């Protein structure tokens, strides 16, 4: 496994290049989610290509009071995961190799999108993240860079940076990997006690509740489109005493109204219940956003959206999200 390991930019640049190169950037503590990224990179690079995994705990993206010193460092185990998933090399530089002059004076700025949601909670986090991603793209010189969709805002900002600054790389998003109980895989899950983990399941349950509400409302809307006179029918049924049928017809009639709010409400109900658990879930944000700029969706929104949540359970902060499709035939 030591044959995989590179510590310096010089060693990395001496790595013979074969075919397409794919890079997977990590902060270590690799788990099945990272392994899925590496396997996907292996598939996309092809049998004649090359997969480079970076392992670097980036100090620039940790704010005051965050867990830089606590963040797990498990390089030997990481090498085994990377090799098993198909990596050709692991670049694990020291901080002074990435930032030889200390903290860099010139950094990438995330702009307005970097100040929303995660950026509002963690000021400067995305500036630090984009700065190290830019440096690692220059150092590894990949054709493809793969990132997990669990960090949806990070993925969106990297795509924006690559487009705006003309990086010659294709950014590939890979779907979130979950435990059997629905919890999104994260290096921070290891901090959760059994009781905290039980509470933390509310994050994924809330997202799935929002998705289920969207599907149910979409089915009702399809019926409404097939029965344009359902509101008149509901009134007629009520006069005849058919209260259940009337209520159903009214629901069909109103199916298209306030759909984003209905999705948010379904998710929020689950999160509020978890706030009464012991230990409680402490909600940071629940947002339904446009993935292009991470602004909140309006009631007439159509197209791809991201339902995102962040919360603390005990001392551990967790994030999760799912993609949703809003439209006439959602």
GROMACS .gro file of C-alpha atoms in nm:
model
  330
    1UNK     CA    1   0.000   0.000   0.000
    2UNK     CA    2   0.292   0.237   0.059
    3UNK     CA    3   0.351   0.227  -0.316
    4UNK     CA    4   0.024   0.420  -0.351
    5UNK     CA    5   0.126   0.697  -0.113
    6UNK     CA    6   0.261   1.032  -0.230
    7UNK     CA    7   0.343   1.318   0.008
    8UNK     CA    8   0.483   1.596  -0.210
    9UNK     CA    9   0.386   1.786  -0.521
   10UNK     CA   10   0.712   1.671  -0.682
   11UNK     CA   11   0.620   1.305  -0.627
   12UNK     CA   12   0.275   1.372  -0.768
   13UNK     CA   13   0.415   1.540  -1.079
   14UNK     CA   14   0.649   1.245  -1.137
   15UNK     CA   15   0.353   1.004  -1.136
   16UNK     CA   16   0.336   0.861  -1.491
   17UNK     CA   17   0.014   0.972  -1.658
   18UNK     CA   18  -0.192   0.705  -1.834
   19UNK     CA   19  -0.520   0.776  -2.010
   20UNK     CA   20  -0.781   0.993  -1.842
   21UNK     CA   21  -0.706   1.099  -1.484
   22UNK     CA   22  -0.985   1.121  -1.228
   23UNK     CA   23  -0.941   1.276  -0.885
   24UNK     CA   24  -1.141   1.220  -0.567
   25UNK     CA   25  -1.071   1.483  -0.300
   26UNK     CA   26  -1.120   1.384   0.064
   27UNK     CA   27  -1.025   1.488   0.415
   28UNK     CA   28  -0.957   1.126   0.507
   29UNK     CA   29  -1.149   0.902   0.750
   30UNK     CA   30  -1.267   0.720   0.439
   31UNK     CA   31  -1.592   0.522   0.449
   32UNK     CA   32  -1.820   0.349   0.199
   33UNK     CA   33  -1.934   0.685   0.060
   34UNK     CA   34  -1.575   0.768  -0.035
   35UNK     CA   35  -1.524   0.415  -0.167
   36UNK     CA   36  -1.826   0.465  -0.394
   37UNK     CA   37  -1.669   0.787  -0.525
   38UNK     CA   38  -1.342   0.606  -0.596
   39UNK     CA   39  -1.515   0.314  -0.768
   40UNK     CA   40  -1.714   0.559  -0.981
   41UNK     CA   41  -1.391   0.740  -1.068
   42UNK     CA   42  -1.237   0.406  -1.167
   43UNK     CA   43  -1.530   0.335  -1.400
   44UNK     CA   44  -1.524   0.684  -1.553
   45UNK     CA   45  -1.148   0.691  -1.603
   46UNK     CA   46  -1.164   0.353  -1.774
   47UNK     CA   47  -0.927   0.056  -1.753
   48UNK     CA   48  -0.643   0.255  -1.910
   49UNK     CA   49  -0.706   0.562  -1.694
   50UNK     CA   50  -0.580   0.672  -1.356
   51UNK     CA   51  -0.748   0.749  -1.023
   52UNK     CA   52  -0.583   0.980  -0.770
   53UNK     CA   53  -0.731   1.021  -0.421
   54UNK     CA   54  -0.627   1.321  -0.214
   55UNK     CA   55  -0.629   1.306   0.167
   56UNK     CA   56  -0.585   1.647   0.328
   57UNK     CA   57  -0.755   1.797   0.633
   58UNK     CA   58  -0.779   2.155   0.512
   59UNK     CA   59  -0.740   2.405   0.798
   60UNK     CA   60  -0.884   2.690   0.591
   61UNK     CA   61  -1.236   2.549   0.596
   62UNK     CA   62  -1.262   2.509   0.974
   63UNK     CA   63  -1.394   2.807   1.165
   64UNK     CA   64  -1.343   2.909   1.528
   65UNK     CA   65  -1.474   2.642   1.763
   66UNK     CA   66  -1.503   2.379   1.488
   67UNK     CA   67  -1.348   2.035   1.504
   68UNK     CA   68  -1.013   2.068   1.321
   69UNK     CA   69  -0.813   1.902   1.601
   70UNK     CA   70  -1.090   1.649   1.663
   71UNK     CA   71  -1.127   1.554   1.297
   72UNK     CA   72  -1.026   1.186   1.256
   73UNK     CA   73  -0.695   1.111   1.088
   74UNK     CA   74  -0.673   0.747   0.980
   75UNK     CA   75  -0.423   0.736   0.694
   76UNK     CA   76  -0.336   0.366   0.711
   77UNK     CA   77  -0.703   0.267   0.700
   78UNK     CA   78  -0.763   0.525   0.426
   79UNK     CA   79  -0.492   0.368   0.209
   80UNK     CA   80  -0.659   0.029   0.243
   81UNK     CA   81  -1.000   0.170   0.144
   82UNK     CA   82  -0.853   0.361  -0.150
   83UNK     CA   83  -0.661   0.061  -0.281
   84UNK     CA   84  -0.960  -0.170  -0.240
   85UNK     CA   85  -1.182   0.070  -0.435
   86UNK     CA   86  -0.936   0.098  -0.725
   87UNK     CA   87  -0.717   0.403  -0.662
   88UNK     CA   88  -0.380   0.421  -0.835
   89UNK     CA   89  -0.231   0.681  -0.601
   90UNK     CA   90  -0.310   0.860  -0.275
   91UNK     CA   91  -0.175   1.213  -0.238
   92UNK     CA   92  -0.156   1.295   0.134
   93UNK     CA   93   0.043   1.615   0.173
   94UNK     CA   94   0.131   1.798   0.493
   95UNK     CA   95  -0.015   2.146   0.549
   96UNK     CA   96   0.315   2.318   0.465
   97UNK     CA   97   0.324   2.131   0.133
   98UNK     CA   98  -0.015   2.272   0.032
   99UNK     CA   99   0.042   2.613   0.195
  100UNK     CA  100   0.423   2.655   0.191
  101UNK     CA  101   0.408   3.020   0.299
  102UNK     CA  102   0.152   2.965   0.572
  103UNK     CA  103  -0.207   3.076   0.526
  104UNK     CA  104  -0.241   3.195   0.166
  105UNK     CA  105  -0.283   3.568   0.115
  106UNK     CA  106  -0.482   3.517  -0.207
  107UNK     CA  107  -0.790   3.295  -0.185
  108UNK     CA  108  -1.093   3.199  -0.390
  109UNK     CA  109  -1.406   3.384  -0.278
  110UNK     CA  110  -1.732   3.192  -0.292
  111UNK     CA  111  -1.945   3.503  -0.353
  112UNK     CA  112  -2.314   3.538  -0.259
  113UNK     CA  113  -2.392   3.165  -0.298
  114UNK     CA  114  -2.121   3.093  -0.042
  115UNK     CA  115  -2.294   3.313   0.216
  116UNK     CA  116  -2.621   3.115   0.218
  117UNK     CA  117  -2.718   2.812   0.429
  118UNK     CA  118  -2.387   2.645   0.522
  119UNK     CA  119  -2.203   2.968   0.448
  120UNK     CA  120  -2.425   3.166   0.685
  121UNK     CA  121  -2.362   2.916   0.964
  122UNK     CA  122  -1.991   2.873   0.887
  123UNK     CA  123  -1.853   3.208   0.761
  124UNK     CA  124  -1.547   3.165   0.540
  125UNK     CA  125  -1.591   2.788   0.512
  126UNK     CA  126  -1.658   2.789   0.138
  127UNK     CA  127  -1.374   3.031   0.065
  128UNK     CA  128  -1.137   2.786   0.231
  129UNK     CA  129  -1.293   2.490   0.055
  130UNK     CA  130  -1.273   2.647  -0.292
  131UNK     CA  131  -0.916   2.762  -0.232
  132UNK     CA  132  -0.792   2.412  -0.153
  133UNK     CA  133  -0.999   2.254  -0.435
  134UNK     CA  134  -0.845   2.501  -0.681
  135UNK     CA  135  -0.495   2.420  -0.553
  136UNK     CA  136  -0.555   2.045  -0.568
  137UNK     CA  137  -0.696   2.073  -0.921
  138UNK     CA  138  -0.377   2.251  -1.027
  139UNK     CA  139  -0.158   1.994  -0.849
  140UNK     CA  140  -0.338   1.681  -0.970
  141UNK     CA  141  -0.431   1.811  -1.319
  142UNK     CA  142  -0.729   1.576  -1.365
  143UNK     CA  143  -0.967   1.533  -1.655
  144UNK     CA  144  -1.246   1.444  -1.410
  145UNK     CA  145  -1.312   1.546  -1.049
  146UNK     CA  146  -1.576   1.355  -0.852
  147UNK     CA  147  -1.764   1.490  -0.549
  148UNK     CA  148  -2.052   1.355  -0.342
  149UNK     CA  149  -2.399   1.506  -0.371
  150UNK     CA  150  -2.437   1.490   0.008
  151UNK     CA  151  -2.241   1.816   0.016
  152UNK     CA  152  -2.476   1.971  -0.238
  153UNK     CA  153  -2.382   2.335  -0.180
  154UNK     CA  154  -2.013   2.250  -0.200
  155UNK     CA  155  -2.071   2.064  -0.528
  156UNK     CA  156  -2.267   2.358  -0.671
  157UNK     CA  157  -1.993   2.605  -0.577
  158UNK     CA  158  -1.718   2.387  -0.725
  159UNK     CA  159  -1.914   2.364  -1.050
  160UNK     CA  160  -1.958   2.741  -1.049
  161UNK     CA  161  -1.586   2.799  -0.985
  162UNK     CA  162  -1.484   2.559  -1.261
  163UNK     CA  163  -1.720   2.736  -1.505
  164UNK     CA  164  -1.642   3.092  -1.399
  165UNK     CA  165  -1.263   3.047  -1.385
  166UNK     CA  166  -1.231   2.815  -1.689
  167UNK     CA  167  -1.077   2.514  -1.518
  168UNK     CA  168  -1.023   2.241  -1.781
  169UNK     CA  169  -1.194   1.968  -1.579
  170UNK     CA  170  -1.530   1.789  -1.580
  171UNK     CA  171  -1.703   1.790  -1.240
  172UNK     CA  172  -1.906   1.476  -1.169
  173UNK     CA  173  -2.160   1.454  -0.885
  174UNK     CA  174  -2.212   1.112  -0.725
  175UNK     CA  175  -2.535   1.029  -0.535
  176UNK     CA  176  -2.534   1.017  -0.155
  177UNK     CA  177  -2.457   0.680   0.002
  178UNK     CA  178  -2.674   0.588   0.301
  179UNK     CA  179  -2.676   0.336   0.581
  180UNK     CA  180  -2.956   0.078   0.575
  181UNK     CA  181  -3.154   0.294   0.818
  182UNK     CA  182  -3.128   0.597   0.586
  183UNK     CA  183  -2.858   0.796   0.767
  184UNK     CA  184  -2.625   0.959   0.514
  185UNK     CA  185  -2.269   0.831   0.550
  186UNK     CA  186  -2.039   1.087   0.708
  187UNK     CA  187  -1.707   1.082   0.889
  188UNK     CA  188  -1.884   1.262   1.173
  189UNK     CA  189  -2.131   0.977   1.233
  190UNK     CA  190  -1.868   0.807   1.449
  191UNK     CA  191  -1.914   1.081   1.710
  192UNK     CA  192  -2.281   0.988   1.768
  193UNK     CA  193  -2.388   0.782   2.068
  194UNK     CA  194  -2.660   0.520   2.013
  195UNK     CA  195  -2.928   0.760   2.140
  196UNK     CA  196  -2.792   1.049   1.932
  197UNK     CA  197  -2.786   0.832   1.622
  198UNK     CA  198  -3.151   0.742   1.676
  199UNK     CA  199  -3.239   1.113   1.689
  200UNK     CA  200  -3.017   1.188   1.387
  201UNK     CA  201  -3.229   0.957   1.168
  202UNK     CA  202  -3.486   1.240   1.164
  203UNK     CA  203  -3.274   1.422   0.903
  204UNK     CA  204  -3.322   1.158   0.635
  205UNK     CA  205  -3.680   1.083   0.749
  206UNK     CA  206  -3.767   1.451   0.708
  207UNK     CA  207  -3.623   1.461   0.356
  208UNK     CA  208  -3.808   1.143   0.259
  209UNK     CA  209  -4.131   1.286   0.406
  210UNK     CA  210  -4.089   1.593   0.186
  211UNK     CA  211  -4.029   1.374  -0.118
  212UNK     CA  212  -4.336   1.162  -0.036
  213UNK     CA  213  -4.550   1.476  -0.003
  214UNK     CA  214  -4.429   1.594  -0.343
  215UNK     CA  215  -4.519   1.258  -0.500
  216UNK     CA  216  -4.863   1.256  -0.337
  217UNK     CA  217  -4.938   1.612  -0.440
  218UNK     CA  218  -4.817   1.541  -0.793
  219UNK     CA  219  -5.056   1.245  -0.815
  220UNK     CA  220  -5.343   1.465  -0.698
  221UNK     CA  221  -5.246   1.732  -0.948
  222UNK     CA  222  -5.254   1.476  -1.228
  223UNK     CA  223  -5.609   1.389  -1.122
  224UNK     CA  224  -5.697   1.759  -1.111
  225UNK     CA  225  -5.574   1.802  -1.467
  226UNK     CA  226  -5.788   1.507  -1.572
  227UNK     CA  227  -6.093   1.647  -1.384
  228UNK     CA  228  -6.093   2.024  -1.439
  229UNK     CA  229  -6.438   2.060  -1.285
  230UNK     CA  230  -6.340   1.896  -0.954
  231UNK     CA  231  -6.411   2.211  -0.748
  232UNK     CA  232  -6.768   2.226  -0.879
  233UNK     CA  233  -6.797   1.852  -0.824
  234UNK     CA  234  -6.681   1.895  -0.463
  235UNK     CA  235  -6.951   2.155  -0.397
  236UNK     CA  236  -7.218   1.933  -0.551
  237UNK     CA  237  -7.106   1.633  -0.348
  238UNK     CA  238  -7.115   1.838  -0.027
  239UNK     CA  239  -7.478   1.934  -0.097
  240UNK     CA  240  -7.558   1.564  -0.127
  241UNK     CA  241  -7.394   1.490   0.207
  242UNK     CA  242  -7.098   1.305   0.053
  243UNK     CA  243  -6.849   1.471   0.286
  244UNK     CA  244  -6.558   1.229   0.230
  245UNK     CA  245  -6.589   1.242  -0.146
  246UNK     CA  246  -6.626   1.618  -0.129
  247UNK     CA  247  -6.308   1.656   0.076
  248UNK     CA  248  -6.121   1.437  -0.171
  249UNK     CA  249  -6.247   1.642  -0.464
  250UNK     CA  250  -6.142   1.964  -0.290
  251UNK     CA  251  -5.794   1.816  -0.232
  252UNK     CA  252  -5.769   1.728  -0.600
  253UNK     CA  253  -5.881   2.077  -0.695
  254UNK     CA  254  -5.616   2.243  -0.475
  255UNK     CA  255  -5.334   1.999  -0.554
  256UNK     CA  256  -5.124   2.240  -0.755
  257UNK     CA  257  -5.129   2.524  -0.502
  258UNK     CA  258  -4.838   2.586  -0.264
  259UNK     CA  259  -4.645   2.273  -0.353
  260UNK     CA  260  -4.300   2.388  -0.228
  261UNK     CA  261  -4.459   2.497   0.101
  262UNK     CA  262  -4.630   2.159   0.135
  263UNK     CA  263  -4.295   1.983   0.089
  264UNK     CA  264  -4.127   2.206   0.347
  265UNK     CA  265  -4.413   2.154   0.593
  266UNK     CA  266  -4.398   1.774   0.566
  267UNK     CA  267  -4.024   1.774   0.633
  268UNK     CA  268  -4.048   2.030   0.914
  269UNK     CA  269  -4.310   1.822   1.097
  270UNK     CA  270  -4.059   1.534   1.130
  271UNK     CA  271  -3.782   1.767   1.246
  272UNK     CA  272  -4.000   1.937   1.506
  273UNK     CA  273  -4.093   1.599   1.650
  274UNK     CA  274  -3.723   1.509   1.674
  275UNK     CA  275  -3.668   1.835   1.862
  276UNK     CA  276  -3.867   1.679   2.146
  277UNK     CA  277  -3.654   1.362   2.156
  278UNK     CA  278  -3.391   1.292   2.419
  279UNK     CA  279  -3.136   1.393   2.313
  280UNK     CA  280  -3.310   1.655   2.097
  281UNK     CA  281  -3.237   1.751   1.740
  282UNK     CA  282  -3.147   2.120   1.719
  283UNK     CA  283  -3.237   2.245   1.374
  284UNK     CA  284  -3.003   2.485   1.196
  285UNK     CA  285  -3.194   2.514   0.870
  286UNK     CA  286  -3.439   2.341   0.640
  287UNK     CA  287  -3.441   2.485   0.290
  288UNK     CA  288  -3.582   2.405  -0.051
  289UNK     CA  289  -3.346   2.570  -0.297
  290UNK     CA  290  -3.259   2.615  -0.661
  291UNK     CA  291  -2.933   2.418  -0.708
  292UNK     CA  292  -2.795   2.681  -0.945
  293UNK     CA  293  -2.762   2.951  -0.678
  294UNK     CA  294  -2.906   2.804  -0.354
  295UNK     CA  295  -3.181   3.064  -0.325
  296UNK     CA  296  -3.517   2.953  -0.183
  297UNK     CA  297  -3.772   2.834  -0.437
  298UNK     CA  298  -4.094   3.027  -0.490
  299UNK     CA  299  -4.441   2.874  -0.503
  300UNK     CA  300  -4.442   2.864  -0.883
  301UNK     CA  301  -4.099   2.697  -0.907
  302UNK     CA  302  -4.047   2.424  -1.167
  303UNK     CA  303  -3.746   2.209  -1.240
  304UNK     CA  304  -3.472   2.058  -1.025
  305UNK     CA  305  -3.458   2.161  -0.659
  306UNK     CA  306  -3.263   2.052  -0.352
  307UNK     CA  307  -3.430   1.991  -0.015
  308UNK     CA  308  -3.149   2.047   0.236
  309UNK     CA  309  -3.126   2.020   0.613
  310UNK     CA  310  -2.862   2.084   0.879
  311UNK     CA  311  -2.893   2.015   1.251
  312UNK     CA  312  -2.699   1.936   1.564
  313UNK     CA  313  -2.746   1.625   1.771
  314UNK     CA  314  -2.542   1.649   2.087
  315UNK     CA  315  -2.218   1.817   1.981
  316UNK     CA  316  -2.224   1.674   1.629
  317UNK     CA  317  -2.345   1.882   1.336
  318UNK     CA  318  -2.488   1.687   1.042
  319UNK     CA  319  -2.612   1.782   0.695
  320UNK     CA  320  -2.820   1.598   0.438
  321UNK     CA  321  -3.020   1.669   0.122
  322UNK     CA  322  -3.213   1.508  -0.159
  323UNK     CA  323  -3.284   1.627  -0.515
  324UNK     CA  324  -3.648   1.685  -0.612
  325UNK     CA  325  -3.818   1.759  -0.942
  326UNK     CA  326  -4.099   2.013  -0.956
  327UNK     CA  327  -4.308   2.038  -1.269
  328UNK     CA  328  -4.634   1.952  -1.438
  329UNK     CA  329  -4.548   1.583  -1.438
  330UNK     CA  330  -4.337   1.553  -1.118
   0.00000   0.00000   0.00000
